C-alpha positions as protocol buffer text, in pm:
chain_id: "A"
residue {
  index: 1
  type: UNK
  ca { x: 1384 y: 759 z: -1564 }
}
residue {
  index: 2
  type: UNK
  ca { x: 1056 y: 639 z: -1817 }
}
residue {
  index: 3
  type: UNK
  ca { x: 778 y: 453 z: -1723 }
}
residue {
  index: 4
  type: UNK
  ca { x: 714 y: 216 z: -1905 }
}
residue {
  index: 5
  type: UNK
  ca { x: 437 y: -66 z: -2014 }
}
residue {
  index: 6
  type: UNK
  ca { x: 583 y: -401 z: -1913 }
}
residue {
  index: 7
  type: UNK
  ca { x: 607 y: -699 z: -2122 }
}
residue {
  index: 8
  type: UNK
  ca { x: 646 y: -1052 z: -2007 }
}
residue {
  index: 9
  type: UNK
  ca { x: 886 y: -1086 z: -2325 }
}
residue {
  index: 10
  type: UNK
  ca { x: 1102 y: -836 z: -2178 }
}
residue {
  index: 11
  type: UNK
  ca { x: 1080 y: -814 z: -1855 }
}
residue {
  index: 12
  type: UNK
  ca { x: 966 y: -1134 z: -1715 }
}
residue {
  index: 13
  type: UNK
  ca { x: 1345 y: -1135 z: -1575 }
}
residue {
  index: 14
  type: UNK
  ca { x: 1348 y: -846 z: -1370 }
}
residue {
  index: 15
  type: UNK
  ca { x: 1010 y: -862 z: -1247 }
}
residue {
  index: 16
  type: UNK
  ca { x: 1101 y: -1238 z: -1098 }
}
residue {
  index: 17
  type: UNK
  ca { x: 1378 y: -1086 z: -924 }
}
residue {
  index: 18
  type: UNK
  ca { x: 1201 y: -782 z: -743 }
}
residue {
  index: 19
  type: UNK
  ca { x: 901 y: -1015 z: -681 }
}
residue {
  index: 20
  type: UNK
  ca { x: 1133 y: -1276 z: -537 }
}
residue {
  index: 21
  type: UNK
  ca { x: 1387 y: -1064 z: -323 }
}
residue {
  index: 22
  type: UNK
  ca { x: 1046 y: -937 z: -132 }
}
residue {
  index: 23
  type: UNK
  ca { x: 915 y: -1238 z: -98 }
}
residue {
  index: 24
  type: UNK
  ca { x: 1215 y: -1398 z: 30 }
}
residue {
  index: 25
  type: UNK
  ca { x: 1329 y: -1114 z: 236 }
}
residue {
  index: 26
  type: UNK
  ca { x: 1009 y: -912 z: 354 }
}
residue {
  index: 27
  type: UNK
  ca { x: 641 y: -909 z: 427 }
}
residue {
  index: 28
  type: UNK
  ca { x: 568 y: -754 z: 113 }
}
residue {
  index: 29
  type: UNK
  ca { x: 436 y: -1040 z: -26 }
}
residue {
  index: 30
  type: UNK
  ca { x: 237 y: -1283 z: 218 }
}
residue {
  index: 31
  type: UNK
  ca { x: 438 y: -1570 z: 20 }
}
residue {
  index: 32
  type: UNK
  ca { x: 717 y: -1820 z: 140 }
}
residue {
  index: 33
  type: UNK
  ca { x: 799 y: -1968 z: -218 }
}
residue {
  index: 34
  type: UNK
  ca { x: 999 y: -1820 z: -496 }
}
residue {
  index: 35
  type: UNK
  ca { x: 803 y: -1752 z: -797 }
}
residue {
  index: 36
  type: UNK
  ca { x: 887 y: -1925 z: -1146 }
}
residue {
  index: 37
  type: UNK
  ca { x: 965 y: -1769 z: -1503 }
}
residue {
  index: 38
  type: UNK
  ca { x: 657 y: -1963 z: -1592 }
}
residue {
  index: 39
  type: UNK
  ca { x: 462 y: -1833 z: -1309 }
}
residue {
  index: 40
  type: UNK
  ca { x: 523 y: -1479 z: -1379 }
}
residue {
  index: 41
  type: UNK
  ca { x: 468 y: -1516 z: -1776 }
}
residue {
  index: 42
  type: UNK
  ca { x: 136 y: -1688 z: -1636 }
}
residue {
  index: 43
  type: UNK
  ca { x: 51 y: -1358 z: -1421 }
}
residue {
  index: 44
  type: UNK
  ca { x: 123 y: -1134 z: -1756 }
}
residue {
  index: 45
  type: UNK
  ca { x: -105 y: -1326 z: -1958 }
}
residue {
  index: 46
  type: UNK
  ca { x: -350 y: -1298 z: -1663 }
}
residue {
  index: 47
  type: UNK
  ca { x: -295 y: -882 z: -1700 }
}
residue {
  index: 48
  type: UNK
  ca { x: -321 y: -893 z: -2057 }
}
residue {
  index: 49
  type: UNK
  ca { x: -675 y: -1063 z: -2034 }
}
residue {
  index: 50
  type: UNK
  ca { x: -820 y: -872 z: -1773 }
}
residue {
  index: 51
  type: UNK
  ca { x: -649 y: -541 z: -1971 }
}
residue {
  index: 52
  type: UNK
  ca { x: -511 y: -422 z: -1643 }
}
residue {
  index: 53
  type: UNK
  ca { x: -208 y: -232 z: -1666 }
}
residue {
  index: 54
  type: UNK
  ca { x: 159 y: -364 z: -1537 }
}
residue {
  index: 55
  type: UNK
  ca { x: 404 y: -72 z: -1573 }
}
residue {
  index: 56
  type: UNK
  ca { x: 743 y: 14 z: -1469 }
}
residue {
  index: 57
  type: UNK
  ca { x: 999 y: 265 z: -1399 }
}
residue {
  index: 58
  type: UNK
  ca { x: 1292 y: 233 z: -1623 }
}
residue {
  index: 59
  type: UNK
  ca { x: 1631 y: 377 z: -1659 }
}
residue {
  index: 60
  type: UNK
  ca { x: 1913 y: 263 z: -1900 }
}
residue {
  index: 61
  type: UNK
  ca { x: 1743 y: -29 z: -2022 }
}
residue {
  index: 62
  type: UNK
  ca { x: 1697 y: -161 z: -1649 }
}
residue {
  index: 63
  type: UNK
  ca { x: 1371 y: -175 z: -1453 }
}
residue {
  index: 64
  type: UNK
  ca { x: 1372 y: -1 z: -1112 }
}
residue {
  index: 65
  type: UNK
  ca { x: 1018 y: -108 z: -1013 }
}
residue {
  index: 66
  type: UNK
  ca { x: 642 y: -237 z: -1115 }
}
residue {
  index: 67
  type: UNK
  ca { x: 319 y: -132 z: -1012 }
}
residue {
  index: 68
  type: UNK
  ca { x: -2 y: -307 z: -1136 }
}
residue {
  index: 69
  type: UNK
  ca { x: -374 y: -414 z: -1015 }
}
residue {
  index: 70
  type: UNK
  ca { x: -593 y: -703 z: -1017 }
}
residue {
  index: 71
  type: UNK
  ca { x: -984 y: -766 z: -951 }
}
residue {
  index: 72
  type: UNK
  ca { x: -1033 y: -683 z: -616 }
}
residue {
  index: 73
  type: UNK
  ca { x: -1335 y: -960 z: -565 }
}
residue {
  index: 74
  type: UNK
  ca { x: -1403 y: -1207 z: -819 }
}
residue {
  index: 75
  type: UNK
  ca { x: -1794 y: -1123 z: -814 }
}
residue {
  index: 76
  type: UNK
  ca { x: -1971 y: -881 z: -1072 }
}
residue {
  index: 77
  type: UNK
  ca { x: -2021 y: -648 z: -783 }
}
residue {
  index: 78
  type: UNK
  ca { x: -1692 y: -580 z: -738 }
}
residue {
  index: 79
  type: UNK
  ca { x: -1639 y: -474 z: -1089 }
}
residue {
  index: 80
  type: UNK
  ca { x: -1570 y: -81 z: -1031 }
}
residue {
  index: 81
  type: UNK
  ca { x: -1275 y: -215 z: -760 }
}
residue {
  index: 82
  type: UNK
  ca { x: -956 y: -321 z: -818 }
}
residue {
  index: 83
  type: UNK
  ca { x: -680 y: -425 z: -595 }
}
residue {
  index: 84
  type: UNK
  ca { x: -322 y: -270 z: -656 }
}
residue {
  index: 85
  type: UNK
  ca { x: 43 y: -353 z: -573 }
}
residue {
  index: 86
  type: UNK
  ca { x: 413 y: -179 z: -642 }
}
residue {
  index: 87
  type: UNK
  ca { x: 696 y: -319 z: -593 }
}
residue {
  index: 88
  type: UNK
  ca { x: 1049 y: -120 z: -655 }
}
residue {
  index: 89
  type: UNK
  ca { x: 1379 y: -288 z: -636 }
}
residue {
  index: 90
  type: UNK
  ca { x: 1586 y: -290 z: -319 }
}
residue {
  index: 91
  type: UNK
  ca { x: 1919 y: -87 z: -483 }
}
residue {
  index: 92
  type: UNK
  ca { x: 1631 y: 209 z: -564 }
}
residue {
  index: 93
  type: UNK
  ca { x: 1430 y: 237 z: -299 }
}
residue {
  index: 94
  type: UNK
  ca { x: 1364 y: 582 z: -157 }
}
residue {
  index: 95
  type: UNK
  ca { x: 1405 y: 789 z: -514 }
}
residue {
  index: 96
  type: UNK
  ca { x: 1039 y: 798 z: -515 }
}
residue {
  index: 97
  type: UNK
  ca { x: 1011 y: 591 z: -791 }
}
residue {
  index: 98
  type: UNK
  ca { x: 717 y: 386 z: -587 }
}
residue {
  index: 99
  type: UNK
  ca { x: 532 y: 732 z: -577 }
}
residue {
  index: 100
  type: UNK
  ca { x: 567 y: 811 z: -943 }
}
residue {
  index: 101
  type: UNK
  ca { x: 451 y: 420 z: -1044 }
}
residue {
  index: 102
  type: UNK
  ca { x: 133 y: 475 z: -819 }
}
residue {
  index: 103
  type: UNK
  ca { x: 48 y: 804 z: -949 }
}
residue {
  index: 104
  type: UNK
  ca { x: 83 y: 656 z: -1298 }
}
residue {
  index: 105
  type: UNK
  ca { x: -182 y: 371 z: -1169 }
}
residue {
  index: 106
  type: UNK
  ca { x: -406 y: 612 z: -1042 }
}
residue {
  index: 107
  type: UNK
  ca { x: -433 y: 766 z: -1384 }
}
residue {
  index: 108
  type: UNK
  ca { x: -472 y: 448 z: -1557 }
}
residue {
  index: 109
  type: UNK
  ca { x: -725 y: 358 z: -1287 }
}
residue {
  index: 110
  type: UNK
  ca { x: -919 y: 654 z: -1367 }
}
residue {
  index: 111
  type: UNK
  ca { x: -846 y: 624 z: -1737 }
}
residue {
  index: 112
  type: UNK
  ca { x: -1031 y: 234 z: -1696 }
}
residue {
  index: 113
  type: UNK
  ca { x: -1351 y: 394 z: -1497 }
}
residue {
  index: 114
  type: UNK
  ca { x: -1268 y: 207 z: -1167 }
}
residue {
  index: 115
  type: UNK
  ca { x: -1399 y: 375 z: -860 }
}
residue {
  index: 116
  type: UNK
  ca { x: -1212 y: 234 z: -597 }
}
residue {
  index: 117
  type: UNK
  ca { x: -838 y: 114 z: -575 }
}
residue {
  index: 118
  type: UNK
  ca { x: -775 y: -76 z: -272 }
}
residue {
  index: 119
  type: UNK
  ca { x: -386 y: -175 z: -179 }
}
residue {
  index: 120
  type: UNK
  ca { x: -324 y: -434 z: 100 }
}
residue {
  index: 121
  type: UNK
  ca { x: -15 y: -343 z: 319 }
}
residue {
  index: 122
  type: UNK
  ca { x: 179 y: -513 z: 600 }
}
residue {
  index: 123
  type: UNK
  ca { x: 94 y: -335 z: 926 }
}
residue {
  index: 124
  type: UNK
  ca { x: 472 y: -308 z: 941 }
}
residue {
  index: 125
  type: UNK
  ca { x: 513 y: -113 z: 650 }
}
residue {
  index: 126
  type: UNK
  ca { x: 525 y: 224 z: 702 }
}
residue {
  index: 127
  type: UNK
  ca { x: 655 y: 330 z: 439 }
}
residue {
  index: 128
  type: UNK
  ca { x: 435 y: 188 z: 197 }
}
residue {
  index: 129
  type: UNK
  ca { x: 136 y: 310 z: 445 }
}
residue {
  index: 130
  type: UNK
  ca { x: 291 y: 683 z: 451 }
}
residue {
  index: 131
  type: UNK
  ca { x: 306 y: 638 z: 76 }
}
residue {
  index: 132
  type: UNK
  ca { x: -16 y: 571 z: 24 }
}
residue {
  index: 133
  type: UNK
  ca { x: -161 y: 831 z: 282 }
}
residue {
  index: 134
  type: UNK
  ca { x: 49 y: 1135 z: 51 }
}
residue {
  index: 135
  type: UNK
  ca { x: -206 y: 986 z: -196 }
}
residue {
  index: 136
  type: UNK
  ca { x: -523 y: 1026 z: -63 }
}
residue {
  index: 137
  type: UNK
  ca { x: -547 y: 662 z: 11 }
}
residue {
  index: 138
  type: UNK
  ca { x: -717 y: 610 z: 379 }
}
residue {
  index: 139
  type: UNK
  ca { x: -695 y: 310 z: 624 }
}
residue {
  index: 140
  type: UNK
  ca { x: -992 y: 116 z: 584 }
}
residue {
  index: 141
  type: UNK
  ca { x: -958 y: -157 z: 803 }
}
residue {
  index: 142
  type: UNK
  ca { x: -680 y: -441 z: 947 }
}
residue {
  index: 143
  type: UNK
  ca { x: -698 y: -810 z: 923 }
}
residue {
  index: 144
  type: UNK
  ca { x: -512 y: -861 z: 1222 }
}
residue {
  index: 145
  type: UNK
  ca { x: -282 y: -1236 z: 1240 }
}
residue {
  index: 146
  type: UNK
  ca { x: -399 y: -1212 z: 898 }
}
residue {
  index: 147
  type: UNK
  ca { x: -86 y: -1435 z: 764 }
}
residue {
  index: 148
  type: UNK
  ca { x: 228 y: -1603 z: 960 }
}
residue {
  index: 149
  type: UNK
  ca { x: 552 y: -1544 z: 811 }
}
residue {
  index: 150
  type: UNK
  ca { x: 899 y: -1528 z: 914 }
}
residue {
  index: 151
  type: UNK
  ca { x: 794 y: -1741 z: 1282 }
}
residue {
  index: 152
  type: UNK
  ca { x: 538 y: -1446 z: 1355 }
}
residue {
  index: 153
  type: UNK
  ca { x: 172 y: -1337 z: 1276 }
}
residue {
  index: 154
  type: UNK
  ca { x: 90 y: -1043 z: 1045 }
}
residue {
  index: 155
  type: UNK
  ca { x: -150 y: -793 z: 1034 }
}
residue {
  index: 156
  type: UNK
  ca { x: -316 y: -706 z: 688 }
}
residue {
  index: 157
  type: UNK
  ca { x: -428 y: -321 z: 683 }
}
residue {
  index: 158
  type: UNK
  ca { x: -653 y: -216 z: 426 }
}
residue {
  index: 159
  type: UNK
  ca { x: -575 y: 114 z: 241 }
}
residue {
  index: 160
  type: UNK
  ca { x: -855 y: 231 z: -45 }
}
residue {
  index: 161
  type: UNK
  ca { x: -892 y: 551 z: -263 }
}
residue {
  index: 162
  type: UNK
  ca { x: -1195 y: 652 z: -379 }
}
residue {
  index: 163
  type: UNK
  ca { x: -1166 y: 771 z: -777 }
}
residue {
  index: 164
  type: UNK
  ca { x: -1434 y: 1033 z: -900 }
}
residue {
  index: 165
  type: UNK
  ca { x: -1505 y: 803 z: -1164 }
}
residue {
  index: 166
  type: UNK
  ca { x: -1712 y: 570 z: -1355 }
}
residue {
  index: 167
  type: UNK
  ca { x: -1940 y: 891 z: -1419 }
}
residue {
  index: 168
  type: UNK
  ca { x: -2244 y: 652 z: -1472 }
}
residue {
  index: 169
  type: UNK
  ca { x: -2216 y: 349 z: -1305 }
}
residue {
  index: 170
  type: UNK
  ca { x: -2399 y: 16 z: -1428 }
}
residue {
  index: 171
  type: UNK
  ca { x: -2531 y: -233 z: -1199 }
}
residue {
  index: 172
  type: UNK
  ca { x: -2682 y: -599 z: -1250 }
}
């Protein structure tokens, strides 16, 4: 196994079906609709702008999972936060391939000067949440009946980890 830098030229395809087999089959994703090709070449261009990092775990050509992060806030506050997500695909789950992606984002975090990365997890999710904790990431707060999915209400549980870095932060 590599990981890799994703490219919406080649991998578009496999991210649309990990994105859409947790959307359609999970609470991974607080999202009833299948995504598009379009949509997801959309979301790469989105990454590419905002330089934030998608990257994967490969193996034989094929990708076994994604992890990437976002702006956390739109406001100029925000700026030293980002908001992160992983996603592996179903046949690999539990080769800790989600725990080698998010170490690899941590890095990158660091590598980028953000301070805080903050990950939004189903209160259902344990494993992601047990993930997460192995990390250093703490629970810092649940949106409870924060969605409705799947005929039920969900609770949203905050998870952050606070990064040593930018080493001189700039306000205003």
């Amino acid at each position: 196994m590599e990981v890799i830098h994703c490219s919406a030229k080649v991998h578009t395809p496999a991210v649309l079906e990990i994105l859409n087999e947790a959307i359609a089959h999970s609470t991974a994703l607080y999202e009833y609709s299948p995504r598009t090709a379009q949509n997801v070449r959309a979301w790469f261009a989105e990454k590419q702008v905002g330089r934030f990092p998608v990257i994967g775990m490969q193996q034989a050509g094929v990708l076994l999972g994604f992890a990437t992060y976002g702006p956390f806030r739109a406001r100029a506050a925000y700026k030293y936060s980002v908001e992160h997500s992983v996603y592996v695909h179903q046949e690999h789950r539990g080769r800790g391939i989600g725990m080698a992606l998010m170490r690899e984002l941590i890095t990158q975090a660091r590598q980028q000067q953000y301070h805080v990365l903050v990950g939004g997890i189903d209160i259902s999710n344990a494993v992601s949440a047990h993930l997460h904790e192995r990390l250093g990431f703490t629970h810092a707060g649940t949106i409870r009946q924060a969605a409705f999915k799947f005929g039920r209400w969900l609770d949203l549980a905050f998870y952050q980890l606070i990064l040593e870095t930018p080493a001189n932060p700039v306000g205003g």
